[in-house]
Amino acid sequence: MSHMTARQGMKLFEEGELVHLIDRKERTYYLQLKYDARFQHSGEFLAHNDLIGQPDGTTVTLTGGTRLLALRPTLSEYILMMPRGAQILYPKDIALILLWADIYPGATVLEAGIGSGALTLALVRAVGETGQVISYEVREDFLRRAEKNIETFLGKLPPNLMTRLLDIYEGFEERQLDRILLDLPEPWRIVEMAGDALRPGGIMLSFLPTILQSSQLTEALYRDSRFTRIETFETLLRPWHIEGRSVRPDHRMVAHSGFITVARRVLPAPPS
Ligand code: SAH
């Protein structure tokens, strides 16, 4: 999308953008740039006008002398800070989903549900302006929240995103889909429809919080001869603390988020 490339390629902060201000102790403050507004911090101030027009990565000095590093949030930083309606997919899972579902520029991807829009943001970026993301959501409040989150990060709702306020279990009309990504509780109810809607060679990927759900989904996929190469995995990301001689894993990590099941849509083999 031209506005996305413009935003990402652009070097200077502009009005309306989100900026992180980071202090020496790595504490992060957020602001949305607005002409003539002031950022207040323990009795000190910074005029937004002093940031607008500056390059990403600039250090600014507040009225009392405190110095803060100004950085445009990355997509994963933004996802972790944005308001949540539903539980979001974590960046560690989204990162793997993009490659395991093989999301590519130009792909047509159906997603359900949109939740808070975390995965959606990664998808509209990955399919690019020649691709299309169609997002189903059954709850209107979640859909509005997700659209707001997407708009805040991108500046506007991108033209390659179409949202539908519908229960996907009731069926959907899209056909010749390249990918179907499901983050909802009963994906096995969609397996047959996904078989009809995916093009040959297409991929269905599902994220589920419990392994019993993954097992039920996998059984449904095995029963449908149009699905093969069915695999399930989870992602464990362990950050490390590296400071002088203290080189060790961090004390805390996200121990569990969910299981990812992937399957490939194929044409049934002719009888031999
Ligand atoms: N992947 C999302 C989070 C999805 S949470 C993110 O990264 O932000 C699961 C969402 O699926 C919820 O918003 C829920 O309302 C929605 N949902 C559950 N069942 C659904 C159905 N049958 N059709 C459409 N959406 C559904």
mmCIF file of C-alpha atoms and ligand atoms in Angstrom:
data_model
loop_
_atom_site.group_PDB
_atom_site.id
_atom_site.type_symbol
_atom_site.label_atom_id
_atom_site.label_comp_id
_atom_site.label_asym_id
_atom_site.label_seq_id
_atom_site.Cartn_x
_atom_site.Cartn_y
_atom_site.Cartn_z
ATOM 1 C CA MET A 1 0.000 0.000 0.000
ATOM 2 C CA SER A 2 1.371 3.338 -0.885
ATOM 3 C CA HIS A 3 0.486 4.930 2.467
ATOM 4 C CA MET A 4 2.154 2.047 4.321
ATOM 5 C CA THR A 5 5.346 2.233 2.342
ATOM 6 C CA ALA A 6 5.255 5.982 2.718
ATOM 7 C CA ARG A 7 4.928 5.644 6.484
ATOM 8 C CA GLN A 8 7.614 3.034 6.823
ATOM 9 C CA GLY A 9 10.042 4.582 4.395
ATOM 10 C CA MET A 10 9.507 8.075 5.762
ATOM 11 C CA LYS A 11 12.259 9.217 8.067
ATOM 12 C CA LEU A 12 10.708 12.144 9.893
ATOM 13 C CA PHE A 13 8.064 12.097 12.648
ATOM 14 C CA GLU A 14 4.769 13.621 11.577
ATOM 15 C CA GLU A 15 1.552 14.722 13.241
ATOM 16 C CA GLY A 16 -0.769 11.841 14.205
ATOM 17 C CA GLU A 17 2.021 9.295 14.558
ATOM 18 C CA LEU A 18 2.689 7.191 17.626
ATOM 19 C CA VAL A 19 6.073 7.691 19.241
ATOM 20 C CA HIS A 20 7.759 5.852 22.092
ATOM 21 C CA LEU A 21 9.829 7.920 24.514
ATOM 22 C CA ILE A 22 12.319 5.743 26.371
ATOM 23 C CA ASP A 23 14.257 6.806 29.475
ATOM 24 C CA ARG A 24 17.642 5.598 30.779
ATOM 25 C CA LYS A 25 15.962 2.809 32.747
ATOM 26 C CA GLU A 26 14.225 1.563 29.572
ATOM 27 C CA ARG A 27 10.843 2.779 30.832
ATOM 28 C CA THR A 28 8.662 3.558 27.831
ATOM 29 C CA TYR A 29 6.075 6.313 27.466
ATOM 30 C CA TYR A 30 3.724 6.651 24.507
ATOM 31 C CA LEU A 31 2.427 9.688 22.769
ATOM 32 C CA GLN A 32 0.519 10.476 19.620
ATOM 33 C CA LEU A 33 1.995 13.551 17.952
ATOM 34 C CA LYS A 34 -0.307 16.559 17.800
ATOM 35 C CA TYR A 35 0.646 20.105 16.835
ATOM 36 C CA ASP A 36 0.940 22.445 19.850
ATOM 37 C CA ALA A 37 0.354 19.617 22.368
ATOM 38 C CA ARG A 38 2.731 19.081 25.295
ATOM 39 C CA PHE A 39 4.092 15.823 26.716
ATOM 40 C CA GLN A 40 4.331 16.050 30.520
ATOM 41 C CA HIS A 41 6.708 13.953 32.574
ATOM 42 C CA SER A 42 7.371 14.484 36.328
ATOM 43 C CA GLY A 43 6.914 18.231 36.122
ATOM 44 C CA GLU A 44 8.922 18.553 32.900
ATOM 45 C CA PHE A 45 7.586 19.173 29.416
ATOM 46 C CA LEU A 46 8.279 18.500 25.785
ATOM 47 C CA ALA A 47 6.492 20.343 23.003
ATOM 48 C CA HIS A 48 5.235 17.863 20.378
ATOM 49 C CA ASN A 49 6.308 20.467 17.811
ATOM 50 C CA ASP A 50 9.927 19.768 18.830
ATOM 51 C CA LEU A 51 9.507 16.129 17.736
ATOM 52 C CA ILE A 52 7.486 16.665 14.575
ATOM 53 C CA GLY A 53 9.917 16.765 11.661
ATOM 54 C CA GLN A 54 12.706 14.984 13.577
ATOM 55 C CA PRO A 55 14.134 11.642 12.445
ATOM 56 C CA ASP A 56 13.257 8.314 14.108
ATOM 57 C CA GLY A 57 15.816 7.556 16.833
ATOM 58 C CA THR A 58 16.308 11.163 17.971
ATOM 59 C CA THR A 59 17.145 11.923 21.619
ATOM 60 C CA VAL A 60 15.097 14.845 22.968
ATOM 61 C CA THR A 61 15.676 16.950 26.091
ATOM 62 C CA LEU A 62 12.748 17.886 28.344
ATOM 63 C CA THR A 63 12.455 21.319 30.009
ATOM 64 C CA GLY A 64 14.135 20.008 33.213
ATOM 65 C CA GLY A 65 17.057 18.413 31.372
ATOM 66 C CA THR A 66 15.843 14.783 31.253
ATOM 67 C CA ARG A 67 16.822 13.102 28.020
ATOM 68 C CA LEU A 68 14.498 10.624 26.283
ATOM 69 C CA LEU A 69 15.019 8.523 23.172
ATOM 70 C CA ALA A 70 12.200 8.924 20.625
ATOM 71 C CA LEU A 71 11.466 5.817 18.547
ATOM 72 C CA ARG A 72 8.651 4.883 16.223
ATOM 73 C CA PRO A 73 7.136 1.624 17.615
ATOM 74 C CA THR A 74 7.721 -1.516 15.565
ATOM 75 C CA LEU A 75 4.671 -3.613 14.704
ATOM 76 C CA SER A 76 5.397 -6.092 17.518
ATOM 77 C CA GLU A 77 5.909 -3.280 20.050
ATOM 78 C CA TYR A 78 2.650 -1.718 18.930
ATOM 79 C CA ILE A 79 0.758 -5.022 19.169
ATOM 80 C CA LEU A 80 1.846 -5.456 22.784
ATOM 81 C CA MET A 81 0.731 -1.940 23.778
ATOM 82 C CA MET A 82 -2.506 -1.557 21.817
ATOM 83 C CA PRO A 83 -5.865 -1.765 23.623
ATOM 84 C CA ARG A 84 -7.272 -5.298 23.689
ATOM 85 C CA GLY A 85 -10.828 -6.435 23.343
ATOM 86 C CA ALA A 86 -10.129 -10.113 22.827
ATOM 87 C CA GLN A 87 -6.860 -11.838 23.712
ATOM 88 C CA ILE A 88 -4.226 -11.089 21.066
ATOM 89 C CA LEU A 89 -1.847 -13.395 19.313
ATOM 90 C CA TYR A 90 1.651 -12.718 20.614
ATOM 91 C CA PRO A 91 4.371 -11.496 18.267
ATOM 92 C CA LYS A 92 6.282 -14.787 18.780
ATOM 93 C CA ASP A 93 3.320 -16.715 17.356
ATOM 94 C CA ILE A 94 2.518 -14.204 14.624
ATOM 95 C CA ALA A 95 6.139 -14.369 13.461
ATOM 96 C CA LEU A 96 5.932 -18.119 12.904
ATOM 97 C CA ILE A 97 2.388 -18.014 11.529
ATOM 98 C CA LEU A 98 3.503 -15.744 8.693
ATOM 99 C CA LEU A 99 6.007 -18.324 7.404
ATOM 100 C CA TRP A 100 4.197 -21.557 8.320
ATOM 101 C CA ALA A 101 1.050 -20.288 6.600
ATOM 102 C CA ASP A 102 3.381 -19.053 3.846
ATOM 103 C CA ILE A 103 1.821 -15.600 3.575
ATOM 104 C CA TYR A 104 3.148 -13.843 0.470
ATOM 105 C CA PRO A 105 2.622 -10.542 -1.366
ATOM 106 C CA GLY A 106 -0.504 -10.794 -3.493
ATOM 107 C CA ALA A 107 -2.128 -13.592 -1.442
ATOM 108 C CA THR A 108 -5.845 -13.600 -0.672
ATOM 109 C CA VAL A 109 -6.200 -14.520 3.000
ATOM 110 C CA LEU A 110 -9.351 -15.154 4.989
ATOM 111 C CA GLU A 111 -9.050 -14.700 8.743
ATOM 112 C CA ALA A 112 -11.431 -15.329 11.683
ATOM 113 C CA GLY A 113 -11.934 -13.807 14.198
ATOM 114 C CA ILE A 114 -10.307 -10.448 14.001
ATOM 115 C CA GLY A 115 -10.125 -10.132 17.819
ATOM 116 C CA SER A 116 -8.019 -7.056 18.571
ATOM 117 C CA GLY A 117 -6.484 -6.980 15.100
ATOM 118 C CA ALA A 118 -2.941 -8.059 15.980
ATOM 119 C CA LEU A 119 -2.652 -10.825 13.386
ATOM 120 C CA THR A 120 -4.613 -8.697 10.908
ATOM 121 C CA LEU A 121 -1.993 -5.935 11.068
ATOM 122 C CA ALA A 122 0.768 -8.416 10.251
ATOM 123 C CA LEU A 123 -1.311 -9.927 7.435
ATOM 124 C CA VAL A 124 -2.162 -6.679 5.620
ATOM 125 C CA ARG A 125 1.519 -5.820 5.700
ATOM 126 C CA ALA A 126 2.592 -9.267 4.421
ATOM 127 C CA VAL A 127 0.095 -9.566 1.546
ATOM 128 C CA GLY A 128 0.871 -6.022 0.410
ATOM 129 C CA GLU A 129 -1.174 -3.819 -1.868
ATOM 130 C CA THR A 130 -1.780 -6.543 -4.458
ATOM 131 C CA GLY A 131 -3.115 -8.911 -1.801
ATOM 132 C CA GLN A 132 -6.337 -9.022 0.164
ATOM 133 C CA VAL A 133 -7.227 -9.821 3.770
ATOM 134 C CA ILE A 134 -10.838 -10.698 4.581
ATOM 135 C CA SER A 135 -11.499 -10.722 8.337
ATOM 136 C CA TYR A 136 -14.582 -12.222 9.960
ATOM 137 C CA GLU A 137 -15.666 -11.270 13.464
ATOM 138 C CA VAL A 138 -18.861 -12.160 15.283
ATOM 139 C CA ARG A 139 -18.688 -9.431 17.953
ATOM 140 C CA GLU A 140 -19.245 -5.874 16.838
ATOM 141 C CA ASP A 141 -17.395 -4.329 19.817
ATOM 142 C CA PHE A 142 -14.289 -6.406 19.014
ATOM 143 C CA LEU A 143 -14.496 -5.548 15.330
ATOM 144 C CA ARG A 144 -14.678 -1.805 16.065
ATOM 145 C CA ARG A 145 -11.784 -2.051 18.532
ATOM 146 C CA ALA A 146 -9.674 -3.963 15.992
ATOM 147 C CA GLU A 147 -10.429 -1.423 13.258
ATOM 148 C CA LYS A 148 -9.438 1.375 15.603
ATOM 149 C CA ASN A 149 -6.177 -0.365 16.482
ATOM 150 C CA ILE A 150 -5.370 -0.911 12.802
ATOM 151 C CA GLU A 151 -6.238 2.690 11.949
ATOM 152 C CA THR A 152 -4.035 4.059 14.731
ATOM 153 C CA PHE A 153 -1.002 2.126 13.512
ATOM 154 C CA LEU A 154 -1.447 2.649 9.767
ATOM 155 C CA GLY A 155 -3.023 6.105 9.779
ATOM 156 C CA LYS A 156 -6.155 4.745 8.085
ATOM 157 C CA LEU A 157 -7.892 1.446 7.362
ATOM 158 C CA PRO A 158 -5.907 -0.096 4.505
ATOM 159 C CA PRO A 159 -7.691 -0.731 1.185
ATOM 160 C CA ASN A 160 -6.495 -4.372 1.156
ATOM 161 C CA LEU A 161 -8.544 -5.190 4.285
ATOM 162 C CA MET A 162 -12.195 -6.153 4.161
ATOM 163 C CA THR A 163 -14.023 -6.833 7.436
ATOM 164 C CA ARG A 164 -17.234 -8.812 7.871
ATOM 165 C CA LEU A 165 -19.386 -8.752 10.989
ATOM 166 C CA LEU A 166 -20.556 -12.364 10.713
ATOM 167 C CA ASP A 167 -20.399 -15.726 12.471
ATOM 168 C CA ILE A 168 -18.044 -17.711 10.250
ATOM 169 C CA TYR A 169 -19.495 -21.023 11.476
ATOM 170 C CA GLU A 170 -22.610 -20.072 9.479
ATOM 171 C CA GLY A 171 -20.590 -20.274 6.279
ATOM 172 C CA PHE A 172 -18.800 -17.888 3.941
ATOM 173 C CA GLU A 173 -18.918 -17.252 0.232
ATOM 174 C CA GLU A 174 -15.289 -16.514 -0.625
ATOM 175 C CA ARG A 175 -13.703 -19.046 -2.990
ATOM 176 C CA GLN A 176 -10.255 -19.620 -4.502
ATOM 177 C CA LEU A 177 -8.644 -18.478 -1.270
ATOM 178 C CA ASP A 178 -4.889 -18.868 -0.932
ATOM 179 C CA ARG A 179 -4.862 -19.071 2.864
ATOM 180 C CA ILE A 180 -7.321 -19.446 5.760
ATOM 181 C CA LEU A 181 -6.151 -18.460 9.255
ATOM 182 C CA LEU A 182 -8.337 -19.321 12.231
ATOM 183 C CA ASP A 183 -8.056 -18.002 15.776
ATOM 184 C CA LEU A 184 -11.374 -19.128 17.247
ATOM 185 C CA PRO A 185 -12.468 -21.958 19.576
ATOM 186 C CA GLU A 186 -14.010 -24.569 17.232
ATOM 187 C CA PRO A 187 -12.125 -24.576 13.922
ATOM 188 C CA TRP A 188 -13.164 -28.165 13.166
ATOM 189 C CA ARG A 189 -16.598 -26.747 12.310
ATOM 190 C CA ILE A 190 -14.972 -24.964 9.355
ATOM 191 C CA VAL A 191 -12.806 -27.764 7.945
ATOM 192 C CA GLU A 192 -15.283 -28.839 5.283
ATOM 193 C CA MET A 193 -16.012 -25.237 4.256
ATOM 194 C CA ALA A 194 -12.283 -24.525 4.180
ATOM 195 C CA GLY A 195 -11.825 -27.479 1.827
ATOM 196 C CA ASP A 196 -14.408 -25.930 -0.515
ATOM 197 C CA ALA A 197 -13.001 -22.413 -0.249
ATOM 198 C CA LEU A 198 -9.244 -22.998 -0.550
ATOM 199 C CA ARG A 199 -7.626 -23.315 -3.940
ATOM 200 C CA PRO A 200 -5.581 -26.477 -4.520
ATOM 201 C CA GLY A 201 -2.219 -25.979 -2.815
ATOM 202 C CA GLY A 202 -3.800 -23.573 -0.327
ATOM 203 C CA ILE A 203 -3.055 -23.620 3.390
ATOM 204 C CA MET A 204 -5.254 -23.603 6.460
ATOM 205 C CA LEU A 205 -3.679 -22.638 9.774
ATOM 206 C CA SER A 206 -5.340 -22.625 13.165
ATOM 207 C CA PHE A 207 -4.237 -21.321 16.558
ATOM 208 C CA LEU A 208 -5.688 -23.048 19.630
ATOM 209 C CA PRO A 209 -4.985 -22.639 23.351
ATOM 210 C CA THR A 210 -5.412 -26.317 24.351
ATOM 211 C CA ILE A 211 -4.034 -29.492 22.812
ATOM 212 C CA LEU A 212 -7.424 -31.238 23.057
ATOM 213 C CA GLN A 213 -8.764 -28.670 20.611
ATOM 214 C CA SER A 214 -5.761 -29.233 18.331
ATOM 215 C CA SER A 215 -6.416 -32.954 18.494
ATOM 216 C CA GLN A 216 -10.076 -32.537 17.575
ATOM 217 C CA LEU A 217 -9.118 -30.283 14.668
ATOM 218 C CA THR A 218 -6.457 -32.720 13.459
ATOM 219 C CA GLU A 219 -8.959 -35.599 13.456
ATOM 220 C CA ALA A 220 -11.378 -33.533 11.379
ATOM 221 C CA LEU A 221 -8.586 -32.690 8.933
ATOM 222 C CA TYR A 222 -7.600 -36.387 8.588
ATOM 223 C CA ARG A 223 -11.223 -37.289 7.831
ATOM 224 C CA ASP A 224 -11.229 -34.890 4.860
ATOM 225 C CA SER A 225 -9.146 -36.341 2.004
ATOM 226 C CA ARG A 226 -8.558 -32.831 0.627
ATOM 227 C CA PHE A 227 -6.192 -32.024 3.514
ATOM 228 C CA THR A 228 -2.706 -33.391 3.990
ATOM 229 C CA ARG A 229 0.689 -32.525 5.504
ATOM 230 C CA ILE A 230 -1.053 -31.855 8.807
ATOM 231 C CA GLU A 231 1.298 -30.704 11.568
ATOM 232 C CA THR A 232 1.018 -29.142 15.024
ATOM 233 C CA PHE A 233 3.647 -27.224 17.007
ATOM 234 C CA GLU A 234 4.001 -24.604 19.708
ATOM 235 C CA THR A 235 6.449 -21.723 19.935
ATOM 236 C CA LEU A 236 8.682 -21.096 22.930
ATOM 237 C CA LEU A 237 10.638 -17.860 22.880
ATOM 238 C CA ARG A 238 13.205 -17.557 25.673
ATOM 239 C CA PRO A 239 14.816 -14.135 25.963
ATOM 240 C CA TRP A 240 18.316 -13.918 27.490
ATOM 241 C CA HIS A 241 19.800 -11.401 29.872
ATOM 242 C CA ILE A 242 23.279 -10.391 28.745
ATOM 243 C CA GLU A 243 25.073 -7.882 30.952
ATOM 244 C CA GLY A 244 28.766 -8.222 31.818
ATOM 245 C CA ARG A 245 29.308 -11.658 33.351
ATOM 246 C CA SER A 246 25.604 -12.169 33.936
ATOM 247 C CA VAL A 247 24.762 -14.123 30.815
ATOM 248 C CA ARG A 248 21.720 -16.309 31.379
ATOM 249 C CA PRO A 249 18.078 -16.772 30.370
ATOM 250 C CA ASP A 250 15.684 -14.109 31.659
ATOM 251 C CA HIS A 251 13.815 -15.133 34.799
ATOM 252 C CA ARG A 252 10.489 -14.788 33.076
ATOM 253 C CA MET A 253 9.072 -15.911 29.763
ATOM 254 C CA VAL A 254 5.651 -16.530 28.233
ATOM 255 C CA ALA A 255 5.381 -20.232 29.057
ATOM 256 C CA HIS A 256 2.207 -20.904 27.121
ATOM 257 C CA SER A 257 0.164 -19.211 24.454
ATOM 258 C CA GLY A 258 -1.202 -21.914 22.190
ATOM 259 C CA PHE A 259 -0.748 -24.589 19.536
ATOM 260 C CA ILE A 260 -0.540 -24.000 15.832
ATOM 261 C CA THR A 261 -1.964 -26.583 13.418
ATOM 262 C CA VAL A 262 -1.275 -26.308 9.699
ATOM 263 C CA ALA A 263 -2.702 -28.315 6.794
ATOM 264 C CA ARG A 264 -2.360 -28.205 3.018
ATOM 265 C CA ARG A 265 -5.345 -28.371 0.653
ATOM 266 C CA VAL A 266 -4.766 -30.811 -2.222
ATOM 267 C CA LEU A 267 -6.777 -32.470 -4.970
ATOM 268 C CA PRO A 268 -7.809 -36.051 -4.177
ATOM 269 C CA ALA A 269 -5.503 -38.520 -5.932
ATOM 270 C CA PRO A 270 -7.104 -40.431 -8.843
ATOM 271 C CA PRO A 271 -7.803 -44.104 -8.090
ATOM 272 C CA SER A 272 -4.724 -46.210 -8.844
HETATM 273 N N1 SAH B 1 -6.096 -13.184 16.274
HETATM 274 C C1 SAH B 1 -6.714 -12.108 17.012
HETATM 275 C C2 SAH B 1 -7.380 -12.568 18.291
HETATM 276 C C3 SAH B 1 -8.610 -13.416 18.033
HETATM 277 S S1 SAH B 1 -9.490 -13.768 19.529
HETATM 278 C C4 SAH B 1 -5.621 -11.064 17.338
HETATM 279 O O1 SAH B 1 -4.457 -11.342 17.074
HETATM 280 O O2 SAH B 1 -5.936 -9.987 17.847
HETATM 281 C C5 SAH B 1 -10.821 -14.703 18.863
HETATM 282 C C6 SAH B 1 -11.885 -13.876 18.178
HETATM 283 O O3 SAH B 1 -12.694 -14.730 17.410
HETATM 284 C C7 SAH B 1 -12.784 -13.129 19.153
HETATM 285 O O4 SAH B 1 -12.810 -11.768 18.805
HETATM 286 C C8 SAH B 1 -14.144 -13.766 18.926
HETATM 287 O O5 SAH B 1 -15.216 -12.857 19.072
HETATM 288 C C9 SAH B 1 -14.026 -14.247 17.497
HETATM 289 N N2 SAH B 1 -14.907 -15.357 17.130
HETATM 290 C C10 SAH B 1 -15.206 -16.446 17.880
HETATM 291 N N3 SAH B 1 -16.048 -17.248 17.203
HETATM 292 C C11 SAH B 1 -16.281 -16.652 16.000
HETATM 293 C C12 SAH B 1 -17.106 -16.992 14.876
HETATM 294 N N4 SAH B 1 -17.831 -18.094 14.867
HETATM 295 N N5 SAH B 1 -17.083 -16.158 13.805
HETATM 296 C C13 SAH B 1 -16.360 -15.033 13.808
HETATM 297 N N6 SAH B 1 -15.586 -14.653 14.858
HETATM 298 C C14 SAH B 1 -15.559 -15.453 15.934
#
